[in-house]
Amino acid sequence: EAGVVQSPRYKIIEKKQPVAFWCNPISGHNTLYWYRQNLGQGPELLIRYENEEAVDDSQLPKDRFSAERLKGVDSTLKIQPAELGDSAVYLCASSLVPDTQYFGPGTRLTVL
Amino acid sequence: KQEVTQIPAALSVPEGENLVLNCSFTDSAIYNLQWFRQDPGKGLTSLLLIQSSQREQTSGRLNASLDKSSGRSTLYIAASQPGDSATYLCAVFDGGATNKLIFGTGTLLAVQP
């Protein structure tokens, strides 16, 4: 069974540029999560989807971050414009039940 | 607000040594607690999950304990190997209204051959 797929794996951009991350969850998992992990810290939830609906986006900085999950499968997370402080690893996870989440390898973003 | 803390932040041990990683949380109203392993450039892999009603879980050389009343969990690794080198994260799942995994800051473990 394929795991959670994320792309790109690495991204280097200059500040003020836009960037987008893509996630393909495990087949059949209706819940999808985006986390941000700063260096030396644990992951923090940005947004959680149940099918197409964003049910928890309280930690998403809505002035520059946006996310979508069309057709309740793949998801994209976008940052526009990126700031230096956005440098982090962005993790996607999916689940059938909320306490058993499967994580992708993450996208390491560096903003110069 | 739930806060999860892990001590130590980093640990280096010689191969073969037994070791203990610590995790503490401020709100004892948790649904379960998990220990994850994170390798560089890779996602998180769940190692052990302890339900709030359980005291411990074992998997191979790993044993995790949970004392919910005191807000503490430990991960015991027996006979450590270089392949155990990774970052270990604990996370509490609070179920209920927020339904969130809240992670600690992690312990970076290096097992020296």
PDB file of C-alpha atoms in Angstrom, chain A residues 9 35 37 40-43 45 48 56 58-59 91 98-101 103-105, chain B residues 31-32 34 36 38 41-44 49 51 89 93 98-101 103-105:
ATOM      1  CA  ARG A   9      10.614  17.264  -1.283  1.00  0.00           C
ATOM      2  CA  TYR A  35       1.470  20.400   9.774  1.00  0.00           C
ATOM      3  CA  GLN A  37       7.547  21.700  11.797  1.00  0.00           C
ATOM      4  CA  GLY A  40      14.062  21.657  16.661  1.00  0.00           C
ATOM      5  CA  GLN A  41      10.319  21.631  17.302  1.00  0.00           C
ATOM      6  CA  GLY A  42       7.478  19.179  17.006  1.00  0.00           C
ATOM      7  CA  PRO A  43       4.907  19.448  14.217  1.00  0.00           C
ATOM      8  CA  LEU A  45      -1.279  21.504  12.976  1.00  0.00           C
ATOM      9  CA  ARG A  48      -7.443  19.566   8.995  1.00  0.00           C
ATOM     10  CA  ASP A  56     -10.031  23.109  11.744  1.00  0.00           C
ATOM     11  CA  SER A  58      -7.562  27.912  13.439  1.00  0.00           C
ATOM     12  CA  GLN A  59      -3.746  27.785  13.228  1.00  0.00           C
ATOM     13  CA  LEU A  91       4.169  17.660   6.658  1.00  0.00           C
ATOM     14  CA  PRO A  98      -8.061  10.780  14.069  1.00  0.00           C
ATOM     15  CA  ASP A  99      -5.646   9.205  16.537  1.00  0.00           C
ATOM     16  CA  THR A 100      -3.888   7.077  13.924  1.00  0.00           C
ATOM     17  CA  GLN A 101      -2.277   9.397  11.430  1.00  0.00           C
ATOM     18  CA  PHE A 103       2.701  11.031   7.730  1.00  0.00           C
ATOM     19  CA  GLY A 104       4.358  11.828   4.443  1.00  0.00           C
ATOM     20  CA  PRO A 105       8.078  12.615   4.128  1.00  0.00           C
TER      21      PRO A 105
ATOM     22  CA  TYR B  31      -7.358  10.216  24.988  1.00  0.00           C
ATOM     23  CA  ASN B  32      -4.045   8.525  24.260  1.00  0.00           C
ATOM     24  CA  GLN B  34       1.935   8.104  21.055  1.00  0.00           C
ATOM     25  CA  PHE B  36       6.916   8.601  17.027  1.00  0.00           C
ATOM     26  CA  GLN B  38      11.490  10.739  12.792  1.00  0.00           C
ATOM     27  CA  GLY B  41      14.236  13.670   5.412  1.00  0.00           C
ATOM     28  CA  LYS B  42      11.483  11.253   6.295  1.00  0.00           C
ATOM     29  CA  GLY B  43       8.070  11.498   7.837  1.00  0.00           C
ATOM     30  CA  LEU B  44       7.006  10.364  11.268  1.00  0.00           C
ATOM     31  CA  LEU B  49       0.291   4.088  21.174  1.00  0.00           C
ATOM     32  CA  GLN B  51      -4.589   4.464  25.495  1.00  0.00           C
ATOM     33  CA  LEU B  89       8.614  12.635  19.459  1.00  0.00           C
ATOM     34  CA  PHE B  93      -4.264  13.088  21.437  1.00  0.00           C
ATOM     35  CA  THR B  98     -10.205  19.712  19.437  1.00  0.00           C
ATOM     36  CA  ASN B  99      -9.412  16.190  18.210  1.00  0.00           C
ATOM     37  CA  LYS B 100      -5.744  17.118  17.862  1.00  0.00           C
ATOM     38  CA  LEU B 101      -2.351  15.520  18.129  1.00  0.00           C
ATOM     39  CA  PHE B 103       3.541  17.101  19.816  1.00  0.00           C
ATOM     40  CA  GLY B 104       6.486  17.591  22.097  1.00  0.00           C
ATOM     41  CA  THR B 105       9.728  19.158  20.942  1.00  0.00           C
TER      42      THR B 105
END
